[in-house]
């Protein structure tokens, strides 16, 4: 590993070089043309000016040259002087468009949707605000009265939209139709126009999503043939330009993601839209914000169009069964079923038998306390058999001597018989009716959704719940609202159920408030994601005593999900949940103390609401969660022990035991780390686990969808390691699978790091150049064009070493007051930007450490210098490190002795 002092020393050793551009990809036969607008400065003081729109447009214009757009066919129109200026420039651009061209239109700035004519408008620099427009309309005596202007603004809103906006804004429909009239092969509209045009007077995280907040852009009703339109945020959301203090990135979140995803070989425009949506949503949430892009397409026969041709992935699919790994994954997550893991399993193995088991477990978890219920002391009171068999552990109206039964633990035949008897003997006790509904529903839930025997049981359960709800039993109302959860419910049924859920929540029934908050948090079951509403309901459920709600509320308070961050309150609430038995709260507390969160107070001092990093407390809480058999906590304990964090010295033997515990519990990170150690010979294979222990671990991790596991398996089969025969074809299949899984992964998680997709591409490039990518008859499995694209977009193979020269660098990310040491790799490829850039973007989002502009520019300059001098990037970095170290040693030698 390199000297940690490199990053600081080399900052002053290298001059910044200008970015260079490569020739365009030869994949496309169509002429590609682009029109890009960045509107940053607005003359009306009541419309917030932006800070990154110019960069958004100009940077994307440069990137387009990497995907087949000739510079002479790219029109960059920043800081237009108004609609007439736009019309003049746009008409000149349209005059160059020919039938069959590929056309891209990009706008970064403010936008507004007018519902009266269902039209979206792009707002240019001279647009008036509603306040200014209202001031122009009132009598002279009222023009200087801000209070009167504020009162009258609402009455002028309609006229403002149809007069000022419609006349001086640029209609998105007109842009779409004008491009469509030219009959292009494909038209791509990217609209980063979802910033709020109203000045925020509070923390954006606390603004409720709705008709007066955030994006005002409307969904287009008629997208022209051959077109795709991508909005940077959904209606009512605010597109993120900056995450606040310390965020020194060049681009808005949406544009940064577009730039990072544009150059992926073989990616269709629909896949690009899906990828942008997933990445922006995840990165926004990571920063405590909410932003979900939307795309609308009518591509038709062009739905397989890609900006960059592929590298052969479609020919190298693993022939494993779709359900391979499902049983292993289910065996792991069923040990401690949690909704996140169960939902992931259903998505990944949706047509497999275990998906039905996951569905049943999910249904059972709804309304469950999700914390081990306390053991009820023996009592002399007689417990009714109906209560004994079917009472809900989440029903506050059950007698205190009744422990309650989880839905999947109900012996429904006994319960139905018992409750029938209890209802006959005591028809006025509504609880028995509710219990009967649970027994019937438990019987239905034990059947597949397509089993004809299920329907009458659901009808009976609904009737019992409905009768009990009509008699004022709120637990029955909640059960009625969740009866169709995790089924193929229609939009109308989901809307009905959400209304019932809201009724139960308004009666302060804790499980209902928690479930409603969770649906808002996830954007599920027909509700749009709304972090502010999610926090509101979670906080209410927490106040009512819900343990899982306390866990979620604490997390929202710590990271700022839908509320201004308050780490101290978060820790206090998480401790309440932890002391009530929640291992999730204990695990989260470990992260809170390990990560810390400083809230700046007076004089840049830590405010009382801050939580400072404390490895000892982190170790304590992770240890408690690990004792509860939490695999994620066991993995973090292994890391803490290995490095000695919070301890007098590292404890490698204890670390290995924790790695094995976590891996046996199904933790993907532990499975990969243990396999890596076995591969390197750092730990010995346990005889009882067999000689294929590492392969088995990676196969289990692969069942979770792990790109890292697929990458390691590709290397194993390429090199013939761990007693596996060399198998080039299998290595290539695993490499292509790694690329696919990395793109599908959560971009904020380990597998979503762009390095793993790139690493798999590097492996394929090396195999092709070295003659390893051949069939049994020594025929090349990749075409020359595919090999060229692998080297251009992933890694350039050095002609001397026949490898992609790589080097890891330990770099200290500047977090504003402290540093976070991370590893960045350097190598050569054919893209214009340095390969360190996508890694920095990923690491900065992960750590929220954005003050790395000088370091990033330095590495980019070194990359450009290496390209100019035709030397490997990694070699030049090594030279600079040695030179910096030599100079540092020389300075020490020249120091006078005291």
mmCIF file of C-alpha atoms in Angstrom, residues 282-601:
data_model
loop_
_atom_site.group_PDB
_atom_site.id
_atom_site.type_symbol
_atom_site.label_atom_id
_atom_site.label_comp_id
_atom_site.label_asym_id
_atom_site.label_seq_id
_atom_site.Cartn_x
_atom_site.Cartn_y
_atom_site.Cartn_z
ATOM 1 C CA UNK A 282 -30.787 6.136 -3.499
ATOM 2 C CA UNK A 283 -28.249 8.980 -3.357
ATOM 3 C CA UNK A 284 -30.905 11.497 -2.324
ATOM 4 C CA UNK A 285 -32.089 9.200 0.463
ATOM 5 C CA UNK A 286 -28.506 8.658 1.596
ATOM 6 C CA UNK A 287 -28.260 12.427 2.036
ATOM 7 C CA UNK A 288 -31.546 12.652 3.941
ATOM 8 C CA UNK A 289 -33.497 13.988 0.968
ATOM 9 C CA UNK A 290 -36.146 12.768 -1.423
ATOM 10 C CA UNK A 291 -35.863 12.840 -5.205
ATOM 11 C CA UNK A 292 -37.258 10.275 -7.620
ATOM 12 C CA UNK A 293 -36.788 10.932 -11.339
ATOM 13 C CA UNK A 294 -39.486 9.761 -13.711
ATOM 14 C CA UNK A 295 -39.202 8.772 -17.340
ATOM 15 C CA UNK A 296 -41.839 8.429 -20.036
ATOM 16 C CA UNK A 297 -41.123 6.709 -23.320
ATOM 17 C CA UNK A 298 -42.691 5.827 -26.643
ATOM 18 C CA UNK A 299 -39.613 4.334 -28.266
ATOM 19 C CA UNK A 300 -41.410 1.555 -30.140
ATOM 20 C CA UNK A 301 -39.016 -0.225 -32.481
ATOM 21 C CA UNK A 302 -36.140 1.809 -31.014
ATOM 22 C CA UNK A 303 -36.583 0.407 -27.502
ATOM 23 C CA UNK A 304 -33.293 -1.505 -27.856
ATOM 24 C CA UNK A 305 -31.325 1.592 -28.922
ATOM 25 C CA UNK A 306 -28.088 2.135 -26.986
ATOM 26 C CA UNK A 307 -25.791 5.151 -27.076
ATOM 27 C CA UNK A 308 -22.822 2.762 -26.898
ATOM 28 C CA UNK A 309 -22.854 -0.680 -28.519
ATOM 29 C CA UNK A 310 -22.436 -3.692 -26.266
ATOM 30 C CA UNK A 311 -19.463 -5.880 -25.409
ATOM 31 C CA UNK A 312 -21.092 -9.280 -25.932
ATOM 32 C CA UNK A 313 -22.875 -9.739 -22.606
ATOM 33 C CA UNK A 314 -25.975 -11.240 -24.228
ATOM 34 C CA UNK A 315 -23.914 -14.218 -25.483
ATOM 35 C CA UNK A 316 -22.481 -15.150 -22.092
ATOM 36 C CA UNK A 317 -25.407 -15.835 -19.808
ATOM 37 C CA UNK A 318 -24.997 -18.394 -17.038
ATOM 38 C CA UNK A 319 -27.329 -21.302 -17.717
ATOM 39 C CA UNK A 320 -28.065 -21.806 -14.025
ATOM 40 C CA UNK A 321 -31.676 -22.247 -13.115
ATOM 41 C CA UNK A 322 -33.584 -19.079 -12.228
ATOM 42 C CA UNK A 323 -34.177 -20.424 -8.739
ATOM 43 C CA UNK A 324 -30.558 -21.442 -8.117
ATOM 44 C CA UNK A 325 -29.609 -20.047 -4.736
ATOM 45 C CA UNK A 326 -33.215 -19.448 -3.665
ATOM 46 C CA UNK A 327 -33.219 -22.258 -1.097
ATOM 47 C CA UNK A 328 -29.879 -21.121 0.343
ATOM 48 C CA UNK A 329 -31.012 -17.513 0.571
ATOM 49 C CA UNK A 330 -34.304 -18.502 2.164
ATOM 50 C CA UNK A 331 -32.572 -20.724 4.708
ATOM 51 C CA UNK A 332 -30.436 -17.760 5.777
ATOM 52 C CA UNK A 333 -33.075 -15.026 5.986
ATOM 53 C CA UNK A 334 -35.737 -17.258 7.565
ATOM 54 C CA UNK A 335 -33.551 -17.618 10.667
ATOM 55 C CA UNK A 336 -34.372 -14.018 11.608
ATOM 56 C CA UNK A 337 -36.998 -12.830 9.120
ATOM 57 C CA UNK A 338 -37.057 -9.075 8.504
ATOM 58 C CA UNK A 339 -39.230 -7.265 6.004
ATOM 59 C CA UNK A 340 -36.340 -5.747 4.024
ATOM 60 C CA UNK A 341 -34.685 -9.140 3.454
ATOM 61 C CA UNK A 342 -38.001 -10.873 2.722
ATOM 62 C CA UNK A 343 -39.004 -8.235 0.183
ATOM 63 C CA UNK A 344 -35.594 -8.505 -1.496
ATOM 64 C CA UNK A 345 -36.011 -12.280 -1.719
ATOM 65 C CA UNK A 346 -39.438 -11.934 -3.350
ATOM 66 C CA UNK A 347 -38.065 -9.514 -5.951
ATOM 67 C CA UNK A 348 -35.035 -11.655 -6.792
ATOM 68 C CA UNK A 349 -36.749 -15.077 -6.768
ATOM 69 C CA UNK A 350 -40.264 -13.977 -7.706
ATOM 70 C CA UNK A 351 -41.167 -17.155 -9.633
ATOM 71 C CA UNK A 352 -39.639 -19.606 -7.156
ATOM 72 C CA UNK A 353 -41.325 -21.639 -4.424
ATOM 73 C CA UNK A 354 -39.481 -19.749 -1.688
ATOM 74 C CA UNK A 355 -41.013 -16.455 -2.861
ATOM 75 C CA UNK A 356 -44.366 -17.726 -1.619
ATOM 76 C CA UNK A 357 -42.811 -18.592 1.747
ATOM 77 C CA UNK A 358 -41.383 -15.070 1.912
ATOM 78 C CA UNK A 359 -44.827 -13.623 1.104
ATOM 79 C CA UNK A 360 -46.433 -15.550 3.945
ATOM 80 C CA UNK A 361 -43.715 -14.423 6.352
ATOM 81 C CA UNK A 362 -44.206 -10.800 5.276
ATOM 82 C CA UNK A 363 -47.944 -10.979 5.877
ATOM 83 C CA UNK A 364 -47.302 -12.435 9.315
ATOM 84 C CA UNK A 365 -44.863 -9.641 10.188
ATOM 85 C CA UNK A 366 -47.357 -6.850 9.459
ATOM 86 C CA UNK A 367 -48.701 -5.714 12.795
ATOM 87 C CA UNK A 368 -46.219 -7.852 14.696
ATOM 88 C CA UNK A 369 -44.263 -6.201 17.455
ATOM 89 C CA UNK A 370 -41.084 -7.400 15.656
ATOM 90 C CA UNK A 371 -39.520 -7.697 19.105
ATOM 91 C CA UNK A 372 -39.685 -10.851 21.206
ATOM 92 C CA UNK A 373 -42.806 -10.569 23.329
ATOM 93 C CA UNK A 374 -42.280 -10.702 27.093
ATOM 94 C CA UNK A 375 -43.188 -13.960 28.763
ATOM 95 C CA UNK A 376 -46.502 -13.606 30.532
ATOM 96 C CA UNK A 377 -46.370 -14.741 34.148
ATOM 97 C CA UNK A 378 -48.455 -17.671 35.197
ATOM 98 C CA UNK A 379 -51.900 -16.616 36.308
ATOM 99 C CA UNK A 380 -54.843 -18.243 37.994
ATOM 100 C CA UNK A 381 -57.216 -16.489 35.624
ATOM 101 C CA UNK A 382 -58.892 -18.676 33.062
ATOM 102 C CA UNK A 383 -57.838 -17.669 29.548
ATOM 103 C CA UNK A 384 -60.513 -18.149 26.913
ATOM 104 C CA UNK A 385 -59.484 -20.744 24.341
ATOM 105 C CA UNK A 386 -60.190 -18.306 21.468
ATOM 106 C CA UNK A 387 -57.752 -15.819 23.006
ATOM 107 C CA UNK A 388 -55.274 -18.594 23.705
ATOM 108 C CA UNK A 389 -55.313 -19.732 20.080
ATOM 109 C CA UNK A 390 -55.711 -16.522 18.039
ATOM 110 C CA UNK A 391 -55.273 -13.272 20.022
ATOM 111 C CA UNK A 392 -52.906 -10.790 18.415
ATOM 112 C CA UNK A 393 -49.769 -9.818 20.323
ATOM 113 C CA UNK A 394 -50.284 -6.295 18.914
ATOM 114 C CA UNK A 395 -53.879 -5.961 20.141
ATOM 115 C CA UNK A 396 -53.909 -3.532 23.094
ATOM 116 C CA UNK A 397 -57.441 -4.662 24.014
ATOM 117 C CA UNK A 398 -56.512 -8.250 24.772
ATOM 118 C CA UNK A 399 -56.440 -9.187 28.489
ATOM 119 C CA UNK A 400 -52.987 -8.750 30.107
ATOM 120 C CA UNK A 401 -52.746 -12.437 30.888
ATOM 121 C CA UNK A 402 -53.064 -13.292 27.158
ATOM 122 C CA UNK A 403 -49.638 -13.357 25.410
ATOM 123 C CA UNK A 404 -50.928 -13.290 21.844
ATOM 124 C CA UNK A 405 -49.954 -15.460 18.886
ATOM 125 C CA UNK A 406 -48.118 -14.464 15.698
ATOM 126 C CA UNK A 407 -50.216 -15.047 12.583
ATOM 127 C CA UNK A 408 -47.959 -17.787 11.212
ATOM 128 C CA UNK A 409 -48.028 -19.604 14.571
ATOM 129 C CA UNK A 410 -51.813 -19.946 14.733
ATOM 130 C CA UNK A 411 -53.194 -23.489 14.636
ATOM 131 C CA UNK A 412 -56.084 -22.251 12.538
ATOM 132 C CA UNK A 413 -58.255 -25.394 12.747
ATOM 133 C CA UNK A 414 -58.206 -25.299 16.560
ATOM 134 C CA UNK A 415 -58.538 -21.516 16.580
ATOM 135 C CA UNK A 416 -61.551 -21.449 14.270
ATOM 136 C CA UNK A 417 -63.354 -24.052 16.354
ATOM 137 C CA UNK A 418 -62.493 -22.308 19.626
ATOM 138 C CA UNK A 419 -63.542 -18.855 18.427
ATOM 139 C CA UNK A 420 -66.780 -20.182 16.986
ATOM 140 C CA UNK A 421 -67.641 -21.517 20.438
ATOM 141 C CA UNK A 422 -66.573 -18.292 22.197
ATOM 142 C CA UNK A 423 -68.644 -16.124 19.829
ATOM 143 C CA UNK A 424 -71.700 -18.300 20.420
ATOM 144 C CA UNK A 425 -71.258 -18.079 24.212
ATOM 145 C CA UNK A 426 -70.287 -14.389 24.369
ATOM 146 C CA UNK A 427 -71.513 -12.615 21.203
ATOM 147 C CA UNK A 428 -70.980 -9.186 22.752
ATOM 148 C CA UNK A 429 -67.203 -9.626 23.120
ATOM 149 C CA UNK A 430 -65.990 -8.147 19.857
ATOM 150 C CA UNK A 431 -62.461 -9.425 20.424
ATOM 151 C CA UNK A 432 -63.579 -12.983 19.704
ATOM 152 C CA UNK A 433 -64.924 -11.851 16.347
ATOM 153 C CA UNK A 434 -61.571 -10.203 15.609
ATOM 154 C CA UNK A 435 -59.749 -13.373 16.660
ATOM 155 C CA UNK A 436 -61.963 -15.408 14.323
ATOM 156 C CA UNK A 437 -60.925 -13.111 11.473
ATOM 157 C CA UNK A 438 -57.267 -13.759 12.329
ATOM 158 C CA UNK A 439 -57.815 -17.523 12.410
ATOM 159 C CA UNK A 440 -59.524 -17.486 9.018
ATOM 160 C CA UNK A 441 -56.813 -15.230 7.599
ATOM 161 C CA UNK A 442 -54.089 -17.494 9.004
ATOM 162 C CA UNK A 443 -55.702 -20.420 7.182
ATOM 163 C CA UNK A 444 -55.847 -18.387 3.969
ATOM 164 C CA UNK A 445 -52.249 -17.237 4.334
ATOM 165 C CA UNK A 446 -51.076 -20.848 4.501
ATOM 166 C CA UNK A 447 -52.291 -21.290 0.900
ATOM 167 C CA UNK A 448 -50.887 -20.031 -2.366
ATOM 168 C CA UNK A 449 -52.542 -16.950 -3.857
ATOM 169 C CA UNK A 450 -53.871 -19.023 -6.759
ATOM 170 C CA UNK A 451 -55.326 -21.783 -4.572
ATOM 171 C CA UNK A 452 -59.158 -21.759 -5.030
ATOM 172 C CA UNK A 453 -59.600 -22.710 -1.364
ATOM 173 C CA UNK A 454 -58.101 -19.385 -0.349
ATOM 174 C CA UNK A 455 -60.904 -17.132 -1.625
ATOM 175 C CA UNK A 456 -63.721 -18.287 0.743
ATOM 176 C CA UNK A 457 -61.360 -18.021 3.699
ATOM 177 C CA UNK A 458 -60.490 -14.427 2.732
ATOM 178 C CA UNK A 459 -64.190 -13.625 2.364
ATOM 179 C CA UNK A 460 -64.850 -15.007 5.859
ATOM 180 C CA UNK A 461 -61.875 -13.154 7.332
ATOM 181 C CA UNK A 462 -62.941 -9.883 5.717
ATOM 182 C CA UNK A 463 -66.507 -10.310 7.013
ATOM 183 C CA UNK A 464 -65.292 -10.952 10.562
ATOM 184 C CA UNK A 465 -62.864 -8.015 10.484
ATOM 185 C CA UNK A 466 -65.491 -5.745 8.962
ATOM 186 C CA UNK A 467 -68.087 -6.679 11.577
ATOM 187 C CA UNK A 468 -65.614 -6.084 14.410
ATOM 188 C CA UNK A 469 -64.416 -2.792 12.863
ATOM 189 C CA UNK A 470 -67.988 -1.554 12.507
ATOM 190 C CA UNK A 471 -68.393 -2.219 16.235
ATOM 191 C CA UNK A 472 -65.410 0.032 16.998
ATOM 192 C CA UNK A 473 -62.587 -2.502 17.255
ATOM 193 C CA UNK A 474 -59.565 -0.624 15.880
ATOM 194 C CA UNK A 475 -57.293 -3.690 15.677
ATOM 195 C CA UNK A 476 -59.848 -5.185 13.276
ATOM 196 C CA UNK A 477 -59.857 -1.990 11.218
ATOM 197 C CA UNK A 478 -56.083 -2.258 10.906
ATOM 198 C CA UNK A 479 -56.278 -5.931 9.919
ATOM 199 C CA UNK A 480 -58.943 -5.086 7.361
ATOM 200 C CA UNK A 481 -56.641 -2.413 5.909
ATOM 201 C CA UNK A 482 -53.741 -4.865 5.555
ATOM 202 C CA UNK A 483 -55.727 -7.893 4.419
ATOM 203 C CA UNK A 484 -54.634 -7.506 0.772
ATOM 204 C CA UNK A 485 -50.989 -6.654 1.481
ATOM 205 C CA UNK A 486 -48.479 -8.602 -0.625
ATOM 206 C CA UNK A 487 -51.153 -9.829 -3.026
ATOM 207 C CA UNK A 488 -51.948 -8.713 -6.558
ATOM 208 C CA UNK A 489 -54.237 -5.939 -5.321
ATOM 209 C CA UNK A 490 -55.518 -3.430 -7.879
ATOM 210 C CA UNK A 491 -54.889 0.315 -7.624
ATOM 211 C CA UNK A 492 -58.468 0.789 -6.425
ATOM 212 C CA UNK A 493 -58.065 -1.873 -3.736
ATOM 213 C CA UNK A 494 -54.797 -0.324 -2.547
ATOM 214 C CA UNK A 495 -56.450 3.112 -2.354
ATOM 215 C CA UNK A 496 -59.333 1.636 -0.341
ATOM 216 C CA UNK A 497 -56.955 -0.135 2.025
ATOM 217 C CA UNK A 498 -54.817 2.964 2.522
ATOM 218 C CA UNK A 499 -57.920 4.934 3.482
ATOM 219 C CA UNK A 500 -58.768 2.287 6.061
ATOM 220 C CA UNK A 501 -55.183 2.352 7.304
ATOM 221 C CA UNK A 502 -55.379 6.121 7.708
ATOM 222 C CA UNK A 503 -58.582 5.736 9.737
ATOM 223 C CA UNK A 504 -56.892 3.271 12.061
ATOM 224 C CA UNK A 505 -53.822 5.515 12.326
ATOM 225 C CA UNK A 506 -56.002 8.511 13.171
ATOM 226 C CA UNK A 507 -57.322 6.489 16.092
ATOM 227 C CA UNK A 508 -53.671 6.351 17.284
ATOM 228 C CA UNK A 509 -53.382 2.595 16.816
ATOM 229 C CA UNK A 510 -49.598 2.128 16.925
ATOM 230 C CA UNK A 511 -49.254 -0.690 14.327
ATOM 231 C CA UNK A 512 -51.356 1.342 11.875
ATOM 232 C CA UNK A 513 -49.274 4.481 12.386
ATOM 233 C CA UNK A 514 -46.092 2.453 11.925
ATOM 234 C CA UNK A 515 -47.367 0.729 8.778
ATOM 235 C CA UNK A 516 -48.537 4.026 7.272
ATOM 236 C CA UNK A 517 -45.165 5.602 8.022
ATOM 237 C CA UNK A 518 -43.372 2.662 6.449
ATOM 238 C CA UNK A 519 -45.468 2.886 3.286
ATOM 239 C CA UNK A 520 -44.671 6.581 2.948
ATOM 240 C CA UNK A 521 -41.008 5.840 3.609
ATOM 241 C CA UNK A 522 -40.802 3.137 0.919
ATOM 242 C CA UNK A 523 -43.297 4.598 -1.540
ATOM 243 C CA UNK A 524 -45.178 1.286 -1.497
ATOM 244 C CA UNK A 525 -48.715 -0.117 -1.636
ATOM 245 C CA UNK A 526 -49.929 2.712 -3.864
ATOM 246 C CA UNK A 527 -48.544 5.602 -1.789
ATOM 247 C CA UNK A 528 -45.937 8.001 -3.154
ATOM 248 C CA UNK A 529 -42.750 8.240 -1.158
ATOM 249 C CA UNK A 530 -42.962 11.162 1.266
ATOM 250 C CA UNK A 531 -40.246 11.255 3.905
ATOM 251 C CA UNK A 532 -41.882 14.081 5.828
ATOM 252 C CA UNK A 533 -45.137 12.164 6.200
ATOM 253 C CA UNK A 534 -43.182 8.999 6.970
ATOM 254 C CA UNK A 535 -41.387 10.693 9.851
ATOM 255 C CA UNK A 536 -44.612 12.250 11.171
ATOM 256 C CA UNK A 537 -46.389 8.900 11.422
ATOM 257 C CA UNK A 538 -43.344 7.029 12.686
ATOM 258 C CA UNK A 539 -42.846 9.612 15.424
ATOM 259 C CA UNK A 540 -46.495 9.282 16.462
ATOM 260 C CA UNK A 541 -46.201 5.496 16.528
ATOM 261 C CA UNK A 542 -43.018 5.775 18.595
ATOM 262 C CA UNK A 543 -44.803 8.014 21.088
ATOM 263 C CA UNK A 544 -47.510 5.345 21.298
ATOM 264 C CA UNK A 545 -44.866 2.791 22.286
ATOM 265 C CA UNK A 546 -44.131 0.977 19.003
ATOM 266 C CA UNK A 547 -40.607 -0.453 19.238
ATOM 267 C CA UNK A 548 -39.985 -0.748 15.462
ATOM 268 C CA UNK A 549 -41.286 2.807 15.070
ATOM 269 C CA UNK A 550 -38.746 3.995 17.634
ATOM 270 C CA UNK A 551 -36.002 2.335 15.580
ATOM 271 C CA UNK A 552 -37.174 4.058 12.378
ATOM 272 C CA UNK A 553 -37.749 7.414 14.068
ATOM 273 C CA UNK A 554 -34.261 7.323 15.567
ATOM 274 C CA UNK A 555 -32.764 6.618 12.155
ATOM 275 C CA UNK A 556 -34.717 9.494 10.610
ATOM 276 C CA UNK A 557 -33.520 11.844 13.354
ATOM 277 C CA UNK A 558 -29.893 10.788 12.992
ATOM 278 C CA UNK A 559 -29.644 11.020 9.208
ATOM 279 C CA UNK A 560 -32.262 13.698 8.585
ATOM 280 C CA UNK A 561 -34.920 11.684 6.744
ATOM 281 C CA UNK A 562 -37.920 13.994 6.523
ATOM 282 C CA UNK A 563 -36.763 16.040 9.528
ATOM 283 C CA UNK A 564 -33.817 18.224 10.473
ATOM 284 C CA UNK A 565 -31.058 15.999 11.925
ATOM 285 C CA UNK A 566 -30.866 15.669 15.700
ATOM 286 C CA UNK A 567 -28.332 12.917 16.441
ATOM 287 C CA UNK A 568 -28.607 13.236 20.227
ATOM 288 C CA UNK A 569 -32.378 12.677 20.183
ATOM 289 C CA UNK A 570 -31.803 9.798 17.784
ATOM 290 C CA UNK A 571 -29.450 8.065 20.204
ATOM 291 C CA UNK A 572 -31.865 8.550 23.102
ATOM 292 C CA UNK A 573 -34.766 7.034 21.158
ATOM 293 C CA UNK A 574 -32.669 4.175 19.797
ATOM 294 C CA UNK A 575 -31.551 3.357 23.341
ATOM 295 C CA UNK A 576 -35.190 3.105 24.406
ATOM 296 C CA UNK A 577 -35.795 0.566 21.629
ATOM 297 C CA UNK A 578 -32.551 -1.283 22.402
ATOM 298 C CA UNK A 579 -33.399 -1.657 26.074
ATOM 299 C CA UNK A 580 -36.798 -3.005 24.984
ATOM 300 C CA UNK A 581 -35.024 -5.824 23.147
ATOM 301 C CA UNK A 582 -34.567 -4.524 19.587
ATOM 302 C CA UNK A 583 -31.345 -5.885 18.086
ATOM 303 C CA UNK A 584 -31.873 -3.522 15.112
ATOM 304 C CA UNK A 585 -31.680 -0.563 17.514
ATOM 305 C CA UNK A 586 -28.516 -1.958 19.086
ATOM 306 C CA UNK A 587 -26.942 -2.384 15.651
ATOM 307 C CA UNK A 588 -27.904 1.158 14.609
ATOM 308 C CA UNK A 589 -26.496 2.587 17.843
ATOM 309 C CA UNK A 590 -23.191 1.014 16.939
ATOM 310 C CA UNK A 591 -23.208 2.946 13.660
ATOM 311 C CA UNK A 592 -24.308 6.195 15.320
ATOM 312 C CA UNK A 593 -21.360 6.100 17.702
ATOM 313 C CA UNK A 594 -18.887 4.817 15.123
ATOM 314 C CA UNK A 595 -19.849 7.380 12.473
ATOM 315 C CA UNK A 596 -20.757 10.314 14.689
ATOM 316 C CA UNK A 597 -22.659 13.345 13.432
ATOM 317 C CA UNK A 598 -21.501 16.844 14.199
ATOM 318 C CA UNK A 599 -24.088 19.645 14.130
ATOM 319 C CA UNK A 600 -22.254 22.936 13.806
ATOM 320 C CA UNK A 601 -22.943 25.355 16.654
#
